[in-house]
Each structure stands twice: as structure tokens, then as C-alpha cells.
Amino acid sequence: MRGPRNARCSLKEHLNNGETVVAPGCYDAVTASVVQELGFNAAYMGGWMTGAALGTTEPLLTLLDQVENARRALRLLEIPLIVDGHTGFGDPLHIMRTVQEYENAGISAMHIEDQVYPKRVHYYAGKEHIVPLKEHIERLGYALRARNDENFMIIARTDARRAAEGGTIEAVLERVNALSEVGVDAIMPQVCDVDEMKRVRDAVPENMPLLAMAGYGSKWGIQETLTWQEISSLGYQIIIYPITTIVATIGAALSINRMIKEQGRAPTSGGFVGFEAPRYNEVIAKIEGMIGVDRLCEVERQTVER
């Protein structure tokens, strides 16, 4: 497997070469392997999905909850992993530790947002609270100071639009313009429509990568109506799909278990949500391949199974 530095260099090379980085979401090792198996050039682990997978909410996640979840995923990953850095989990000293923990875990990039800390669960209800721009710049300054590997990317996120109290596109434009001068490696603006996406692109230097969220459904904005190719054509080089994987997984789990409840059997034949018996077994084999069953069995054949 490639080491963290190689993965980080790979991510930067994609961006420096003008390529689009498409990073579907993952919430554990096997879903990270799915992203890798399909040939994507990065994976993304967000706080919303990690929180749900751990049985809690993003605002109640701790630093180590997120780091350890990422570390487990990285056991099977060779491609870069971009991870939600929350607000940095506290004041400047806490932010510096956050950066060091993320970097030491082997993560390739993180984003830090301008929401208040501690975060409020009310953002699930569409209400966000942000800190003054000066405070956010201070957060990022200490984050940049804390990293040891210059290839570890620090991305500045602003939530000054969408659900932010009093949020406006003008506030977003002011913030992205200021953030582009801080020394961060990319900017992640939360905007509401294509026109706002274009205005943000025009407001920052051409060589500053922008990150867009997609696949969120109608709850959080317009990007779910666009293909990643269309988002890329608007000048956004990094495109993440923060919750699609867990939505699909839980949707399928509800379907198959509802069938068990109603029909009294697990549908290994007859199919469920498009899974006929051969496909069902194919997925089992794929999971076993991702977690290295064949490789481990070979070791046993050469030792305890001789």
C-alpha cells in the first residue's frame, strides 16, 4: 500500500494538473473500499455520515471519534481521504491538535468551517450559527501553523449563506475573498444555486481550487440536480458526495429487512431492490475481497492449514 505522503502528493498532483477530484462519501473501511474499487481518485468522510454511523449526531462527535473512524477506513485505502474537520474542535490550541491528529492518522486533506463551537444540533433543522470572519481566519492561521507535511491540504469552509442566520451571498463573497489570502489550499463555499457558484468562482483567484458538495438531496441545495461534470464546468475542482453512501445503504437495509419481516425469509433468491441471487453472492464475494479474505486464507494454507 502507498503511504500517506504518496496519497497526499497524488491529491495535489490531480489538482495541479487541472483534473477534477470526485470523492464519494464513506463512513467505514468497507464503504471506503467501494469508492476505491470503482476507480475514484479520492474518498470523503463527513461528520454527518460518521455521526450517523456511530449512532449520534455530527455536533456531538469528538475529535477522536472522527480520527479513529478515518484511521479504520485508511487500513484499506490507497487513494487520498478527505475528512471533515468540523470547526477544528475548539480554540487555537485544540485546532492545532486536530490538525496534528488528522495528519498523523494518514488523512490527505481536511476542511475547517466557520460555524460556532460547540456546534449546535439545530443545524439539522436548517439553522446554523457562524463566527466572525476574523475568528475564522485565526482558526485557519493556527491550523496552517500546526501541519508538518505541506502536502496535507487544509481547506477553508464557509457556511455564511444557506441556513446561516442572516446569511447572504455577499457575506460568502466577502469571506471567500479574504480566505483566499490566508494560505489555505482550497475553499469550500456553501451556496444555494448555480448563479452563486459562478459568483464565488469569479471572486477568488483562478488557481484557488474550490470544493462543492453534491448529492445532498433537496434539504441542502441545488447541487443534487447537477452532474459532477456540470459542477466541474463551473470551475469547482473538488466535488464530494457527503451522504449518498449511507442513504443508499440504509435504504437497502430497510428494504431487505422489511422483506424478512413481511415474507419471513432473507431474499437470497427472488431479488430485492434489483439484487437477484447471483448478484447477492457477487456482493458477498466483493466484500470478502475488499477485506482481504483470500490473502489471509493463503497465509493459513501455508501455516496452520498445512
mmCIF file of C-alpha atoms in Angstrom:
data_model
loop_
_atom_site.group_PDB
_atom_site.id
_atom_site.type_symbol
_atom_site.label_atom_id
_atom_site.label_comp_id
_atom_site.label_asym_id
_atom_site.label_seq_id
_atom_site.Cartn_x
_atom_site.Cartn_y
_atom_site.Cartn_z
ATOM 1 C CA MET A 1 0.000 0.000 0.000
ATOM 2 C CA ARG A 2 1.092 3.548 -0.597
ATOM 3 C CA GLY A 3 1.904 5.698 2.390
ATOM 4 C CA PRO A 4 0.095 8.868 3.491
ATOM 5 C CA ARG A 5 2.629 11.161 1.830
ATOM 6 C CA ASN A 6 2.135 9.475 -1.526
ATOM 7 C CA ALA A 7 -1.633 9.759 -1.209
ATOM 8 C CA ARG A 8 -1.334 13.456 -0.337
ATOM 9 C CA CYS A 9 1.012 14.078 -3.255
ATOM 10 C CA SER A 10 -1.438 12.256 -5.524
ATOM 11 C CA LEU A 11 -4.274 14.559 -4.453
ATOM 12 C CA LYS A 12 -2.185 17.655 -5.059
ATOM 13 C CA GLU A 13 -0.993 16.344 -8.416
ATOM 14 C CA HIS A 14 -4.574 15.822 -9.591
ATOM 15 C CA LEU A 15 -5.381 19.418 -8.687
ATOM 16 C CA ASN A 16 -2.157 20.886 -10.079
ATOM 17 C CA ASN A 17 -2.793 19.048 -13.346
ATOM 18 C CA GLY A 18 -6.221 20.644 -13.614
ATOM 19 C CA GLU A 19 -8.058 17.364 -13.034
ATOM 20 C CA THR A 20 -11.372 17.111 -11.222
ATOM 21 C CA VAL A 21 -11.284 15.212 -7.937
ATOM 22 C CA VAL A 22 -14.574 13.382 -7.367
ATOM 23 C CA ALA A 23 -14.788 11.980 -3.830
ATOM 24 C CA PRO A 24 -17.880 9.933 -2.906
ATOM 25 C CA GLY A 25 -18.597 9.574 0.795
ATOM 26 C CA CYS A 26 -17.631 6.696 3.051
ATOM 27 C CA TYR A 27 -18.313 6.010 6.711
ATOM 28 C CA ASP A 28 -16.183 2.927 7.411
ATOM 29 C CA ALA A 29 -13.472 0.761 5.887
ATOM 30 C CA VAL A 30 -15.654 -1.281 3.556
ATOM 31 C CA THR A 31 -17.560 1.688 2.131
ATOM 32 C CA ALA A 32 -14.201 3.418 1.604
ATOM 33 C CA SER A 33 -13.099 0.329 -0.316
ATOM 34 C CA VAL A 34 -16.186 0.592 -2.527
ATOM 35 C CA VAL A 35 -15.116 4.095 -3.574
ATOM 36 C CA GLN A 36 -11.599 2.863 -4.301
ATOM 37 C CA GLU A 37 -12.824 -0.254 -6.129
ATOM 38 C CA LEU A 38 -14.784 1.906 -8.576
ATOM 39 C CA GLY A 39 -11.707 3.913 -9.527
ATOM 40 C CA PHE A 40 -12.407 7.285 -7.938
ATOM 41 C CA ASN A 41 -9.340 9.420 -7.274
ATOM 42 C CA ALA A 42 -10.314 10.238 -3.669
ATOM 43 C CA ALA A 43 -12.831 9.392 -0.943
ATOM 44 C CA TYR A 44 -14.565 11.684 1.526
ATOM 45 C CA MET A 45 -15.586 11.139 5.144
ATOM 46 C CA GLY A 46 -18.008 13.719 6.502
ATOM 47 C CA GLY A 47 -19.181 14.445 10.003
ATOM 48 C CA TRP A 48 -22.872 13.894 9.249
ATOM 49 C CA MET A 49 -22.242 10.369 7.996
ATOM 50 C CA THR A 50 -19.694 9.475 10.692
ATOM 51 C CA GLY A 51 -22.108 10.705 13.352
ATOM 52 C CA ALA A 52 -24.979 8.642 11.952
ATOM 53 C CA ALA A 53 -22.784 5.545 11.603
ATOM 54 C CA LEU A 54 -21.695 5.880 15.249
ATOM 55 C CA GLY A 55 -25.263 6.384 16.434
ATOM 56 C CA THR A 56 -25.021 10.074 17.239
ATOM 57 C CA THR A 57 -25.038 13.452 15.501
ATOM 58 C CA GLU A 58 -22.203 15.433 13.949
ATOM 59 C CA PRO A 59 -22.211 18.191 16.603
ATOM 60 C CA LEU A 60 -21.753 15.564 19.327
ATOM 61 C CA LEU A 61 -18.796 13.882 17.625
ATOM 62 C CA THR A 62 -15.443 14.231 19.327
ATOM 63 C CA LEU A 63 -12.129 14.780 17.605
ATOM 64 C CA LEU A 64 -11.083 11.195 18.272
ATOM 65 C CA ASP A 65 -14.425 9.810 17.052
ATOM 66 C CA GLN A 66 -13.685 11.275 13.631
ATOM 67 C CA VAL A 67 -9.962 10.492 13.616
ATOM 68 C CA GLU A 68 -10.434 6.850 14.624
ATOM 69 C CA ASN A 69 -13.190 6.357 12.067
ATOM 70 C CA ALA A 70 -10.878 7.718 9.380
ATOM 71 C CA ARG A 71 -7.979 5.605 10.624
ATOM 72 C CA ARG A 72 -10.070 2.450 10.259
ATOM 73 C CA ALA A 73 -11.022 3.393 6.696
ATOM 74 C CA LEU A 74 -7.396 4.069 5.838
ATOM 75 C CA ARG A 75 -6.497 0.456 6.617
ATOM 76 C CA LEU A 76 -7.946 -0.459 3.226
ATOM 77 C CA LEU A 77 -7.355 2.766 1.291
ATOM 78 C CA GLU A 78 -4.577 3.737 -1.063
ATOM 79 C CA ILE A 79 -6.387 6.724 -2.573
ATOM 80 C CA PRO A 80 -6.489 10.059 -0.700
ATOM 81 C CA LEU A 81 -9.065 10.509 2.050
ATOM 82 C CA ILE A 82 -10.572 13.963 2.614
ATOM 83 C CA VAL A 83 -12.127 14.320 6.072
ATOM 84 C CA ASP A 84 -14.499 16.807 7.665
ATOM 85 C CA GLY A 85 -12.536 18.799 10.239
ATOM 86 C CA HIS A 86 -15.610 20.278 11.915
ATOM 87 C CA THR A 87 -14.725 23.688 13.394
ATOM 88 C CA GLY A 88 -11.302 22.410 14.412
ATOM 89 C CA PHE A 89 -12.913 21.188 17.650
ATOM 90 C CA GLY A 90 -12.189 24.226 19.765
ATOM 91 C CA ASP A 91 -9.863 27.168 20.314
ATOM 92 C CA PRO A 92 -6.468 27.606 18.596
ATOM 93 C CA LEU A 93 -4.656 25.016 20.720
ATOM 94 C CA HIS A 94 -7.421 22.472 20.108
ATOM 95 C CA ILE A 95 -7.357 23.281 16.394
ATOM 96 C CA MET A 96 -3.603 22.682 16.292
ATOM 97 C CA ARG A 97 -4.059 19.296 17.939
ATOM 98 C CA THR A 98 -6.846 18.465 15.490
ATOM 99 C CA VAL A 99 -4.568 19.131 12.529
ATOM 100 C CA GLN A 100 -1.796 17.017 14.050
ATOM 101 C CA GLU A 101 -4.140 14.119 14.806
ATOM 102 C CA TYR A 102 -5.596 14.191 11.293
ATOM 103 C CA GLU A 103 -2.177 14.374 9.706
ATOM 104 C CA ASN A 104 -0.739 11.603 11.881
ATOM 105 C CA ALA A 105 -3.701 9.364 11.030
ATOM 106 C CA GLY A 106 -2.734 9.456 7.344
ATOM 107 C CA ILE A 107 -5.581 11.702 6.155
ATOM 108 C CA SER A 108 -4.779 13.697 2.998
ATOM 109 C CA ALA A 109 -6.962 16.784 3.471
ATOM 110 C CA MET A 110 -9.378 18.347 5.936
ATOM 111 C CA HIS A 111 -11.798 21.260 5.876
ATOM 112 C CA ILE A 112 -12.441 23.639 8.762
ATOM 113 C CA GLU A 113 -15.697 25.586 8.878
ATOM 114 C CA ASP A 114 -16.811 28.875 10.368
ATOM 115 C CA GLN A 115 -19.699 27.558 12.471
ATOM 116 C CA VAL A 116 -19.701 28.208 16.198
ATOM 117 C CA TYR A 117 -18.066 25.770 18.584
ATOM 118 C CA PRO A 118 -19.531 23.782 20.202
ATOM 119 C CA LYS A 119 -21.653 23.050 17.142
ATOM 120 C CA ARG A 120 -25.400 23.008 17.569
ATOM 121 C CA VAL A 121 -27.584 20.084 16.585
ATOM 122 C CA HIS A 122 -30.109 22.641 15.346
ATOM 123 C CA TYR A 123 -28.299 22.776 12.011
ATOM 124 C CA TYR A 124 -30.164 19.546 11.208
ATOM 125 C CA ALA A 125 -33.281 21.701 11.352
ATOM 126 C CA GLY A 126 -31.757 24.194 8.921
ATOM 127 C CA LYS A 127 -30.416 26.754 11.370
ATOM 128 C CA GLU A 128 -26.676 27.471 11.511
ATOM 129 C CA HIS A 129 -24.605 29.935 13.504
ATOM 130 C CA ILE A 130 -21.289 31.266 12.285
ATOM 131 C CA VAL A 131 -18.384 33.055 13.921
ATOM 132 C CA PRO A 132 -16.996 36.441 12.812
ATOM 133 C CA LEU A 133 -14.663 36.337 9.823
ATOM 134 C CA LYS A 134 -11.716 37.450 11.957
ATOM 135 C CA GLU A 135 -12.157 34.429 14.240
ATOM 136 C CA HIS A 136 -12.349 32.044 11.300
ATOM 137 C CA ILE A 137 -9.160 33.454 9.814
ATOM 138 C CA GLU A 138 -7.478 32.991 13.191
ATOM 139 C CA ARG A 139 -8.617 29.348 13.261
ATOM 140 C CA LEU A 140 -7.121 28.714 9.861
ATOM 141 C CA GLY A 141 -3.898 30.507 10.699
ATOM 142 C CA TYR A 142 -3.254 28.198 13.637
ATOM 143 C CA ALA A 143 -4.286 25.182 11.574
ATOM 144 C CA LEU A 144 -1.729 26.065 8.922
ATOM 145 C CA ARG A 145 0.902 26.614 11.583
ATOM 146 C CA ALA A 146 0.302 23.156 13.069
ATOM 147 C CA ARG A 147 0.807 20.987 9.994
ATOM 148 C CA ASN A 148 4.133 19.275 9.354
ATOM 149 C CA ASP A 149 3.597 17.992 5.815
ATOM 150 C CA GLU A 150 2.973 20.796 3.338
ATOM 151 C CA ASN A 151 1.141 18.285 1.142
ATOM 152 C CA PHE A 152 -1.519 17.831 3.831
ATOM 153 C CA MET A 153 -4.290 20.069 2.494
ATOM 154 C CA ILE A 154 -6.214 22.476 4.714
ATOM 155 C CA ILE A 155 -9.471 23.643 3.160
ATOM 156 C CA ALA A 156 -11.368 26.686 4.401
ATOM 157 C CA ARG A 157 -15.130 26.188 4.537
ATOM 158 C CA THR A 158 -17.677 28.948 4.966
ATOM 159 C CA ASP A 159 -21.333 28.430 5.858
ATOM 160 C CA ALA A 160 -22.217 32.120 5.629
ATOM 161 C CA ARG A 161 -25.103 31.520 3.220
ATOM 162 C CA ARG A 162 -27.691 28.753 3.169
ATOM 163 C CA ALA A 163 -29.063 28.186 6.665
ATOM 164 C CA ALA A 164 -26.846 30.683 8.473
ATOM 165 C CA GLU A 165 -28.771 33.268 10.442
ATOM 166 C CA GLY A 166 -28.677 36.389 8.294
ATOM 167 C CA GLY A 167 -26.656 34.531 5.673
ATOM 168 C CA THR A 168 -26.189 36.225 2.295
ATOM 169 C CA ILE A 169 -24.214 35.619 -0.857
ATOM 170 C CA GLU A 170 -22.469 38.929 -0.173
ATOM 171 C CA ALA A 171 -21.188 37.516 3.117
ATOM 172 C CA VAL A 172 -19.919 34.432 1.306
ATOM 173 C CA LEU A 173 -18.144 36.546 -1.295
ATOM 174 C CA GLU A 174 -16.510 38.659 1.410
ATOM 175 C CA ARG A 175 -15.314 35.542 3.202
ATOM 176 C CA VAL A 176 -14.005 33.608 0.209
ATOM 177 C CA ASN A 177 -12.137 36.695 -0.946
ATOM 178 C CA ALA A 178 -10.468 37.017 2.478
ATOM 179 C CA LEU A 179 -9.872 33.278 2.853
ATOM 180 C CA SER A 180 -8.083 33.095 -0.494
ATOM 181 C CA GLU A 181 -5.338 35.278 1.025
ATOM 182 C CA VAL A 182 -4.817 33.247 4.206
ATOM 183 C CA GLY A 183 -2.703 30.498 2.647
ATOM 184 C CA VAL A 184 -5.236 27.672 2.596
ATOM 185 C CA ASP A 185 -5.099 25.060 -0.147
ATOM 186 C CA ALA A 186 -8.737 25.242 -1.252
ATOM 187 C CA ILE A 187 -12.046 26.872 -0.335
ATOM 188 C CA MET A 188 -15.413 25.219 0.308
ATOM 189 C CA PRO A 189 -18.278 27.717 -0.027
ATOM 190 C CA GLN A 190 -21.818 26.768 0.912
ATOM 191 C CA VAL A 191 -24.042 28.359 -1.722
ATOM 192 C CA CYS A 192 -27.604 27.952 -2.927
ATOM 193 C CA ASP A 193 -27.663 27.898 -6.721
ATOM 194 C CA VAL A 194 -25.632 27.910 -9.918
ATOM 195 C CA ASP A 195 -25.512 31.692 -10.110
ATOM 196 C CA GLU A 196 -23.982 31.867 -6.642
ATOM 197 C CA MET A 197 -21.492 29.152 -7.560
ATOM 198 C CA LYS A 198 -20.394 31.248 -10.529
ATOM 199 C CA ARG A 199 -20.101 34.391 -8.430
ATOM 200 C CA VAL A 200 -17.860 32.624 -5.935
ATOM 201 C CA ARG A 201 -15.664 31.284 -8.741
ATOM 202 C CA ASP A 202 -15.270 34.810 -10.094
ATOM 203 C CA ALA A 203 -14.438 36.190 -6.640
ATOM 204 C CA VAL A 204 -11.349 34.070 -5.943
ATOM 205 C CA PRO A 205 -8.059 33.650 -7.819
ATOM 206 C CA GLU A 206 -8.203 31.273 -10.758
ATOM 207 C CA ASN A 207 -5.575 28.995 -9.200
ATOM 208 C CA MET A 208 -7.529 28.546 -5.944
ATOM 209 C CA PRO A 209 -9.340 25.179 -6.013
ATOM 210 C CA LEU A 210 -12.984 25.259 -4.969
ATOM 211 C CA LEU A 211 -14.844 22.374 -3.328
ATOM 212 C CA ALA A 212 -18.537 21.708 -3.946
ATOM 213 C CA MET A 213 -20.950 19.339 -2.214
ATOM 214 C CA ALA A 214 -23.268 17.215 -4.353
ATOM 215 C CA GLY A 215 -25.861 14.514 -3.862
ATOM 216 C CA TYR A 216 -27.368 16.078 -0.771
ATOM 217 C CA GLY A 217 -30.975 15.925 -1.859
ATOM 218 C CA SER A 218 -33.315 18.883 -1.640
ATOM 219 C CA LYS A 219 -32.519 19.557 2.024
ATOM 220 C CA TRP A 220 -29.291 21.445 1.440
ATOM 221 C CA GLY A 221 -29.232 22.985 -2.006
ATOM 222 C CA ILE A 222 -29.229 22.743 -5.767
ATOM 223 C CA GLN A 223 -26.129 20.663 -6.396
ATOM 224 C CA GLU A 224 -28.104 17.429 -6.369
ATOM 225 C CA THR A 225 -29.586 18.432 -9.752
ATOM 226 C CA LEU A 226 -26.162 18.727 -11.393
ATOM 227 C CA THR A 227 -23.782 16.048 -12.610
ATOM 228 C CA TRP A 228 -20.239 16.251 -11.308
ATOM 229 C CA GLN A 229 -19.187 17.127 -14.855
ATOM 230 C CA GLU A 230 -21.528 20.130 -14.802
ATOM 231 C CA ILE A 231 -20.218 21.211 -11.405
ATOM 232 C CA SER A 232 -16.670 20.867 -12.705
ATOM 233 C CA SER A 233 -17.517 23.067 -15.692
ATOM 234 C CA LEU A 234 -18.455 25.819 -13.224
ATOM 235 C CA GLY A 235 -14.849 25.860 -12.000
ATOM 236 C CA TYR A 236 -15.091 23.556 -8.970
ATOM 237 C CA GLN A 237 -12.184 21.115 -8.871
ATOM 238 C CA ILE A 238 -13.129 19.017 -5.831
ATOM 239 C CA ILE A 239 -16.614 17.500 -5.689
ATOM 240 C CA ILE A 240 -17.716 15.495 -2.672
ATOM 241 C CA TYR A 241 -20.820 13.371 -2.074
ATOM 242 C CA PRO A 242 -21.117 13.535 1.730
ATOM 243 C CA ILE A 243 -24.194 11.392 2.485
ATOM 244 C CA THR A 244 -25.167 9.406 -0.627
ATOM 245 C CA THR A 245 -23.476 6.194 0.521
ATOM 246 C CA ILE A 246 -25.225 5.964 3.862
ATOM 247 C CA VAL A 247 -28.581 6.955 2.338
ATOM 248 C CA ALA A 248 -28.238 4.129 -0.208
ATOM 249 C CA THR A 249 -27.026 1.653 2.411
ATOM 250 C CA ILE A 250 -29.790 2.357 4.919
ATOM 251 C CA GLY A 251 -32.370 2.427 2.136
ATOM 252 C CA ALA A 252 -31.296 -1.058 1.041
ATOM 253 C CA ALA A 253 -31.172 -2.289 4.658
ATOM 254 C CA LEU A 254 -34.722 -1.095 5.230
ATOM 255 C CA SER A 255 -35.836 -2.832 2.050
ATOM 256 C CA ILE A 256 -34.285 -6.226 2.732
ATOM 257 C CA ASN A 257 -35.261 -6.324 6.402
ATOM 258 C CA ARG A 258 -38.798 -5.259 5.603
ATOM 259 C CA MET A 259 -38.931 -8.240 3.249
ATOM 260 C CA ILE A 260 -37.722 -10.530 6.055
ATOM 261 C CA LYS A 261 -40.405 -9.172 8.357
ATOM 262 C CA GLU A 262 -43.207 -9.441 5.810
ATOM 263 C CA GLN A 263 -42.201 -12.612 3.919
ATOM 264 C CA GLY A 264 -40.348 -14.481 6.639
ATOM 265 C CA ARG A 265 -37.109 -15.069 4.749
ATOM 266 C CA ALA A 266 -33.931 -13.363 3.667
ATOM 267 C CA PRO A 267 -34.230 -12.725 -0.082
ATOM 268 C CA THR A 268 -31.105 -14.506 -1.330
ATOM 269 C CA SER A 269 -33.227 -15.532 -4.276
ATOM 270 C CA GLY A 270 -36.026 -13.700 -5.953
ATOM 271 C CA GLY A 271 -34.175 -10.442 -5.504
ATOM 272 C CA PHE A 272 -34.614 -7.220 -3.554
ATOM 273 C CA VAL A 273 -34.141 -3.713 -4.885
ATOM 274 C CA GLY A 274 -32.615 -5.236 -8.026
ATOM 275 C CA PHE A 275 -30.449 -7.870 -6.258
ATOM 276 C CA GLU A 276 -31.075 -11.285 -7.813
ATOM 277 C CA ALA A 277 -29.360 -14.307 -6.244
ATOM 278 C CA PRO A 278 -26.199 -14.241 -8.431
ATOM 279 C CA ARG A 279 -25.749 -10.535 -7.723
ATOM 280 C CA TYR A 280 -26.293 -11.125 -3.992
ATOM 281 C CA ASN A 281 -23.480 -13.675 -3.921
ATOM 282 C CA GLU A 282 -21.289 -11.453 -6.061
ATOM 283 C CA VAL A 283 -21.562 -8.668 -3.486
ATOM 284 C CA ILE A 284 -20.672 -11.060 -0.665
ATOM 285 C CA ALA A 285 -17.579 -12.104 -2.629
ATOM 286 C CA LYS A 286 -16.706 -8.492 -3.313
ATOM 287 C CA ILE A 287 -16.857 -7.602 0.391
ATOM 288 C CA GLU A 288 -14.658 -10.566 1.246
ATOM 289 C CA GLY A 289 -12.193 -9.472 -1.417
ATOM 290 C CA MET A 290 -12.081 -5.923 -0.089
ATOM 291 C CA ILE A 291 -11.238 -7.044 3.430
ATOM 292 C CA GLY A 292 -8.543 -9.429 2.190
ATOM 293 C CA VAL A 293 -10.068 -12.845 2.916
ATOM 294 C CA ASP A 294 -8.188 -14.602 0.070
ATOM 295 C CA ARG A 295 -4.845 -13.161 1.170
ATOM 296 C CA LEU A 296 -5.415 -14.219 4.755
ATOM 297 C CA CYS A 297 -6.560 -17.705 3.755
ATOM 298 C CA GLU A 298 -3.351 -18.111 1.761
ATOM 299 C CA VAL A 299 -1.317 -17.405 4.897
ATOM 300 C CA GLU A 300 -3.331 -20.029 6.756
ATOM 301 C CA ARG A 301 -2.848 -22.545 3.918
ATOM 302 C CA GLN A 302 0.891 -22.070 4.250
ATOM 303 C CA THR A 303 0.850 -22.402 8.065
ATOM 304 C CA VAL A 304 -1.924 -23.698 10.320
ATOM 305 C CA GLU A 305 -3.866 -25.408 7.477
ATOM 306 C CA ARG A 306 -0.878 -27.360 6.080
#
